[in-house]
Coordinates of N, CA and C in Angstrom, one line a residue:
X1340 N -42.3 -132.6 -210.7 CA -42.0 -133.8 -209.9 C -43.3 -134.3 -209.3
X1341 N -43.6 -135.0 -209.3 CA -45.0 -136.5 -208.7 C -44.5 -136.9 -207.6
X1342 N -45.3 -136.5 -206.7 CA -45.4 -137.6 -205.3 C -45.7 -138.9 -205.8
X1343 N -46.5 -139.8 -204.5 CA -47.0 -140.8 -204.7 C -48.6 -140.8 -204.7
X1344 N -48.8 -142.0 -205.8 CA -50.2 -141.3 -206.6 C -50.4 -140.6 -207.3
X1345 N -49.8 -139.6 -207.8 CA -49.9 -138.6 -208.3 C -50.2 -137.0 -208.0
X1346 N -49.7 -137.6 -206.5 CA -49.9 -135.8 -205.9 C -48.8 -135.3 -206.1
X1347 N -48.9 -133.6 -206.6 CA -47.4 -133.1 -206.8 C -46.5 -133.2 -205.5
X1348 N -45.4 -132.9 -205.9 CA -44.4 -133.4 -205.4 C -43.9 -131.8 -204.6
X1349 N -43.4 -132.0 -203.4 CA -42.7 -131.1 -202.5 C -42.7 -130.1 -203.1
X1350 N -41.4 -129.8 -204.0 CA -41.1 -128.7 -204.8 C -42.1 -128.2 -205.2
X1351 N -43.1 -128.5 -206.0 CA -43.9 -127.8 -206.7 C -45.0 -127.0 -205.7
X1352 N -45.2 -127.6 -204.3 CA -45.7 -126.8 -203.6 C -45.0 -125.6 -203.2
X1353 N -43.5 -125.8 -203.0 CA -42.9 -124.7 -202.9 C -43.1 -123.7 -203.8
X1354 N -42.9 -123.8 -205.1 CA -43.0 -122.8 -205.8 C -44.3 -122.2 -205.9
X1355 N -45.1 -123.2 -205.1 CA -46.6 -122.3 -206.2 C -46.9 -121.4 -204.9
X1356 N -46.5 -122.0 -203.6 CA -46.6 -120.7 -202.8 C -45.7 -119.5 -202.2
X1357 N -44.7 -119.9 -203.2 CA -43.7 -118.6 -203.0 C -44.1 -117.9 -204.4
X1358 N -44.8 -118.5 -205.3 CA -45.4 -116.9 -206.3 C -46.5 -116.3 -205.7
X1359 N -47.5 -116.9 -204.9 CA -48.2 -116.4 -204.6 C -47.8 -115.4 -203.2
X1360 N -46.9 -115.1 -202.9 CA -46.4 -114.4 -201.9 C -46.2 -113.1 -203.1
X1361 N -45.6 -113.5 -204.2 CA -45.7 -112.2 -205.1 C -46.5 -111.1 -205.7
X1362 N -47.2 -110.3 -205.9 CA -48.1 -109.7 -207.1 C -47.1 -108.7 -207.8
X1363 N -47.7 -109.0 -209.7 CA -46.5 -108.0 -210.5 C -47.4 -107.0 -210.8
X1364 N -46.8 -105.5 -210.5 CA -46.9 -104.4 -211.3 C -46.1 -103.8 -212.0
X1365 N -46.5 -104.3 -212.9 CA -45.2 -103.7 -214.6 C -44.3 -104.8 -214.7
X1366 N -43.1 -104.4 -214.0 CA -41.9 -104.9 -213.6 C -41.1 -105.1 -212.6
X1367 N -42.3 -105.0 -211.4 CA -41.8 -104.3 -210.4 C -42.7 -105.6 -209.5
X1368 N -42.1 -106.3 -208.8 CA -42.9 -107.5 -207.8 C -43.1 -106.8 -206.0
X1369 N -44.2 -107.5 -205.9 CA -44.9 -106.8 -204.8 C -45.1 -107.6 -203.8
X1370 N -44.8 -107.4 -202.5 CA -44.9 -108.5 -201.8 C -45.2 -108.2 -200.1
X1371 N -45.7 -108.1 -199.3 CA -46.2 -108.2 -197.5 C -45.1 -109.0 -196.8
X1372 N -44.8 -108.1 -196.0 CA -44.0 -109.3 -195.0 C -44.5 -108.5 -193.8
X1373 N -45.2 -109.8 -193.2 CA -45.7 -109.6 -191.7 C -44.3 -109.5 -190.6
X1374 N -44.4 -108.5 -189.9 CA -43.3 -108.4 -188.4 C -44.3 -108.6 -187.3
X1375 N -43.6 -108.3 -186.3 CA -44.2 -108.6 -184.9 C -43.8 -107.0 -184.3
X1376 N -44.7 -106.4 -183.7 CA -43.9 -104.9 -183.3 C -43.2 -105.0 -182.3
X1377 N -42.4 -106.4 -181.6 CA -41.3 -106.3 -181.2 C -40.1 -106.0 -182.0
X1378 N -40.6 -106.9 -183.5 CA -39.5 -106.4 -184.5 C -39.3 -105.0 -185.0
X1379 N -40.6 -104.4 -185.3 CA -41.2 -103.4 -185.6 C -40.0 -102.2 -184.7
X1380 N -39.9 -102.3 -183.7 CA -39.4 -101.5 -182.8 C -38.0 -101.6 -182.6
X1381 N -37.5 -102.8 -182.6 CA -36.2 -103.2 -182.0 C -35.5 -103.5 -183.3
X1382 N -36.1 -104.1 -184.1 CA -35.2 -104.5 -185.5 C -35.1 -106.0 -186.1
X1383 N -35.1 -106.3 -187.6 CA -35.0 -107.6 -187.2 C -34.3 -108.1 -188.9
X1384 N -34.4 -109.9 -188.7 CA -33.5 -109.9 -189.9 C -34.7 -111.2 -190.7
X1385 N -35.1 -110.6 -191.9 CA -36.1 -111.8 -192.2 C -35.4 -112.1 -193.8
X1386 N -35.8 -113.5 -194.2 CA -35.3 -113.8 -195.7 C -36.4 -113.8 -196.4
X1387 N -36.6 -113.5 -197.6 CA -37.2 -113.6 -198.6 C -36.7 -114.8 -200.4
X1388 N -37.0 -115.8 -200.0 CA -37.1 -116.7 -201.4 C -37.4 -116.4 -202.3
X1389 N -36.7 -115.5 -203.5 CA -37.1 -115.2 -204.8 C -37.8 -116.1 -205.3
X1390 N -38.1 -115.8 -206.8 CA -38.5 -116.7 -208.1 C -37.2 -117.4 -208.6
X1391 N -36.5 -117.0 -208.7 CA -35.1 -117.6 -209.1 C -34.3 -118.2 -208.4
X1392 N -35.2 -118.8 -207.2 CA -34.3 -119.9 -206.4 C -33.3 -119.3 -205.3
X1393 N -33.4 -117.6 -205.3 CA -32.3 -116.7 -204.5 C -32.8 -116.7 -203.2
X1394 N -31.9 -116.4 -202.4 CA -32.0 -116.0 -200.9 C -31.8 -114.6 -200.7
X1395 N -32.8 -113.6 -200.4 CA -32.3 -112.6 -200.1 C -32.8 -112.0 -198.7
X1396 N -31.9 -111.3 -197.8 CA -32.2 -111.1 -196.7 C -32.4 -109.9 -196.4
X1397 N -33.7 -109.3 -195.8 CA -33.8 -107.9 -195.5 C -33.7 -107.6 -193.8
X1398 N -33.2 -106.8 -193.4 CA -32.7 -106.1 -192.3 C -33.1 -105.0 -191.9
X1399 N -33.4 -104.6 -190.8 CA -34.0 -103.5 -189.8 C -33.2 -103.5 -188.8
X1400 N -32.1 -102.0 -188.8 CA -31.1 -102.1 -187.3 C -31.9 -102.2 -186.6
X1401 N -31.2 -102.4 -185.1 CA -31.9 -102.1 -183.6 C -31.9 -100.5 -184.0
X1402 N -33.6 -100.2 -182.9 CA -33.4 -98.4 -183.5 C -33.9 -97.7 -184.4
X1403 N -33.8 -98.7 -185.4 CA -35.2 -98.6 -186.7 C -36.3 -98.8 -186.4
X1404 N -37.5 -97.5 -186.7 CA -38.6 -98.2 -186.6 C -39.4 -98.1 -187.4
X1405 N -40.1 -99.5 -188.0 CA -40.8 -99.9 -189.2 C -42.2 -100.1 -188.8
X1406 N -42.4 -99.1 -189.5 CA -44.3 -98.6 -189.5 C -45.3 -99.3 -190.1
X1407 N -46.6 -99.5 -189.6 CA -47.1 -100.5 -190.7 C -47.4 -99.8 -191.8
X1408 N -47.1 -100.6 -193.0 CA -47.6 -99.8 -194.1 C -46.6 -99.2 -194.8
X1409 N -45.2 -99.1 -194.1 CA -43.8 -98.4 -194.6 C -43.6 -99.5 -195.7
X1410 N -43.4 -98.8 -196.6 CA -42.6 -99.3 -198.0 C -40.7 -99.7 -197.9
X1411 N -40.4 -100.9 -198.7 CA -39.1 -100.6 -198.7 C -38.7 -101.1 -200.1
X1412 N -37.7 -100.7 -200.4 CA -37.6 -100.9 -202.4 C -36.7 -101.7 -202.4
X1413 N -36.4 -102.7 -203.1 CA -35.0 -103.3 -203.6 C -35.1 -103.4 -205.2
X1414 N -34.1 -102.5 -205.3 CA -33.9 -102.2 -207.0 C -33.1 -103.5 -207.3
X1415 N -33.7 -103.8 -209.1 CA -32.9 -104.4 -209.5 C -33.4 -106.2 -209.3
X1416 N -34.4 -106.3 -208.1 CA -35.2 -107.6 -207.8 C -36.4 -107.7 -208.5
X1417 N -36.9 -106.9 -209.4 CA -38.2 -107.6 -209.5 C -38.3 -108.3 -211.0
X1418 N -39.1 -108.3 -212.3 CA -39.2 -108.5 -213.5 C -38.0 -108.2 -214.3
X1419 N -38.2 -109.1 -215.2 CA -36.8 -108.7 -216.2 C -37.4 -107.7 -216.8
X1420 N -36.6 -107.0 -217.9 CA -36.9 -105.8 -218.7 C -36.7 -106.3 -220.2
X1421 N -37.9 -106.1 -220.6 CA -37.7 -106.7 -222.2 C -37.0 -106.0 -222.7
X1422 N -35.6 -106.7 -223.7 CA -34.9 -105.6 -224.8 C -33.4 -105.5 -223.7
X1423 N -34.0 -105.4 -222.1 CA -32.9 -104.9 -221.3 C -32.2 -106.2 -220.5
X1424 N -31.6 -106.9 -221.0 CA -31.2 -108.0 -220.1 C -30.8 -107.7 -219.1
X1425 N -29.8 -106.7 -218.9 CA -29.5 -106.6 -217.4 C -30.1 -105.6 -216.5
X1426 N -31.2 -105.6 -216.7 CA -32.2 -104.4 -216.0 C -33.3 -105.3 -216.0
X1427 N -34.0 -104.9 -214.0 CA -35.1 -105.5 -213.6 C -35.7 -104.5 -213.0
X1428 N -36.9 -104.8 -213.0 CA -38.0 -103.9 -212.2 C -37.4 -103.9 -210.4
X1429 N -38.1 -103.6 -209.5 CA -38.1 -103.3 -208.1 C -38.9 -104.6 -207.6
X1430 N -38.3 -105.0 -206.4 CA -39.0 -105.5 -205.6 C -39.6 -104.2 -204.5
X1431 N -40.9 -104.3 -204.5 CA -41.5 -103.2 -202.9 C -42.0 -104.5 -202.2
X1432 N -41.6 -103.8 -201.2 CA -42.2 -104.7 -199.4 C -43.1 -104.3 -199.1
X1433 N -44.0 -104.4 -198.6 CA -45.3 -103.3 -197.7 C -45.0 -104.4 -196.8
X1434 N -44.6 -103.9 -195.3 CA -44.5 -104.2 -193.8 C -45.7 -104.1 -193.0
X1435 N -46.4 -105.1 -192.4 CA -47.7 -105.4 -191.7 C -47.0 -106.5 -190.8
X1436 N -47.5 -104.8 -189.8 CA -46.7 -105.1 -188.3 C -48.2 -105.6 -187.2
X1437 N -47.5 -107.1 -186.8 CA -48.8 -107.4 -186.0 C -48.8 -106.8 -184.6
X1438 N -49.8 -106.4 -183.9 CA -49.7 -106.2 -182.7 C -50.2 -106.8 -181.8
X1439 N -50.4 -106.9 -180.2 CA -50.4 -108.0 -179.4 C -52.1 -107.3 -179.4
X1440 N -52.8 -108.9 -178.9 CA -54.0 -108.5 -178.6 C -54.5 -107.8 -177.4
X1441 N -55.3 -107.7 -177.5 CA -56.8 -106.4 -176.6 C -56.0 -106.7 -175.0
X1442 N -56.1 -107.9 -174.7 CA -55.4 -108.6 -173.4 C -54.2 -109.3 -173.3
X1443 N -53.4 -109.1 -174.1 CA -52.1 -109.3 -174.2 C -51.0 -108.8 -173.8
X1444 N -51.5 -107.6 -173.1 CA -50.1 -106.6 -172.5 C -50.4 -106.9 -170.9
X1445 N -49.5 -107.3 -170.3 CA -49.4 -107.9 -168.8 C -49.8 -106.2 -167.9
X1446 N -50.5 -105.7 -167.4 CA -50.9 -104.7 -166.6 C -49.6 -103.6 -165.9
X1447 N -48.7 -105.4 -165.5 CA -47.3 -104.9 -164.2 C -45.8 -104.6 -165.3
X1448 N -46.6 -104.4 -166.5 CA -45.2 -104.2 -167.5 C -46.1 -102.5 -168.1
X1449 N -46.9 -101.9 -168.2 CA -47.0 -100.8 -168.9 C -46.7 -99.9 -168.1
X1450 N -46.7 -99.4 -167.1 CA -45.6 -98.4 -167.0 C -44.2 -98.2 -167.0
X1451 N -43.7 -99.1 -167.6 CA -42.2 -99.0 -168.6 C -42.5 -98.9 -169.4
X1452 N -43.2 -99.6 -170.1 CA -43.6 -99.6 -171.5 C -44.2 -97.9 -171.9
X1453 N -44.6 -97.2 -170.7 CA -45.3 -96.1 -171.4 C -43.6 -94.7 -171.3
X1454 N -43.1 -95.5 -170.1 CA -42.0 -94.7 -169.9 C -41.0 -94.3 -171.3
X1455 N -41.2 -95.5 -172.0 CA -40.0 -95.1 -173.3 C -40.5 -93.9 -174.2
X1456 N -39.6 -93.2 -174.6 CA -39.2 -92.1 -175.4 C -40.3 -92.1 -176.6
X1457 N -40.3 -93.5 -177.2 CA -41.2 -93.3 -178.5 C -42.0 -93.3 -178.3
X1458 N -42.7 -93.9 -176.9 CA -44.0 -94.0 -176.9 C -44.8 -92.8 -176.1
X1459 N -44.2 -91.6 -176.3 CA -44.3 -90.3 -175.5 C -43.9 -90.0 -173.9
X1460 N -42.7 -91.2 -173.4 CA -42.5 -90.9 -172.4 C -41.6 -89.9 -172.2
X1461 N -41.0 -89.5 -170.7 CA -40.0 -88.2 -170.9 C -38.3 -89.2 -170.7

């Protein structure tokens, strides 16, 4: 689809940067999703825009806690399988959890903050 002039059109931006949200290994698509370590900590609910136009939504209960660098698999989302029509590679997630900056934590909030359980309080 053509904008006006000939700049591509809407869609085609969409797609060209939701492949690049992807990288393939084998069969298997690879993809970052940035959290916030409020999510990180508490839980959260993010979508992911396949290649095939799908909506799929990943979830973190409250209570879960997602590490940076934690992997998460969804079988069955990634590459087709030649020969195998109904068999696809994996989607993996690698989670890159942002944290607040150097002066970002309010002074009159870290001693609760240090009080909780995970963060080695008693």
């Amino acid at each position: 689809m053509q904008g006006r002039q000939g700049d591509p059109g809407e869609d085609n931006h969409q797609g060209a940067r939701r492949e690049s949200v992807f990288q393939r290994r084998g069969h298997d698509l690879i993809m970052k999703m940035i959290i916030q370590l409020s999510e990180a900590l508490c839980g959260f609910k993010k979508t992911i825009n396949t290649l095939d136009d799908r909506v799929l939504v990943m979830t973190s209960e409250s209570g879960e806690v997602t590490k940076h660098g934690d992997l998460k698999c969804v079988y069955n989302e990634g590459m087709p399988i030649y020969k195998a029509p109904l068999e696809k590679g994996s989607l993996v997630i690698q989670f890159l959890v942002i944290f607040p900056e150097t002066q970002g934590l309010p002074l009159d909030k870290l001693p609760r903050l240090e009080a909780l359980p995970l963060l080695g309080g008693k």
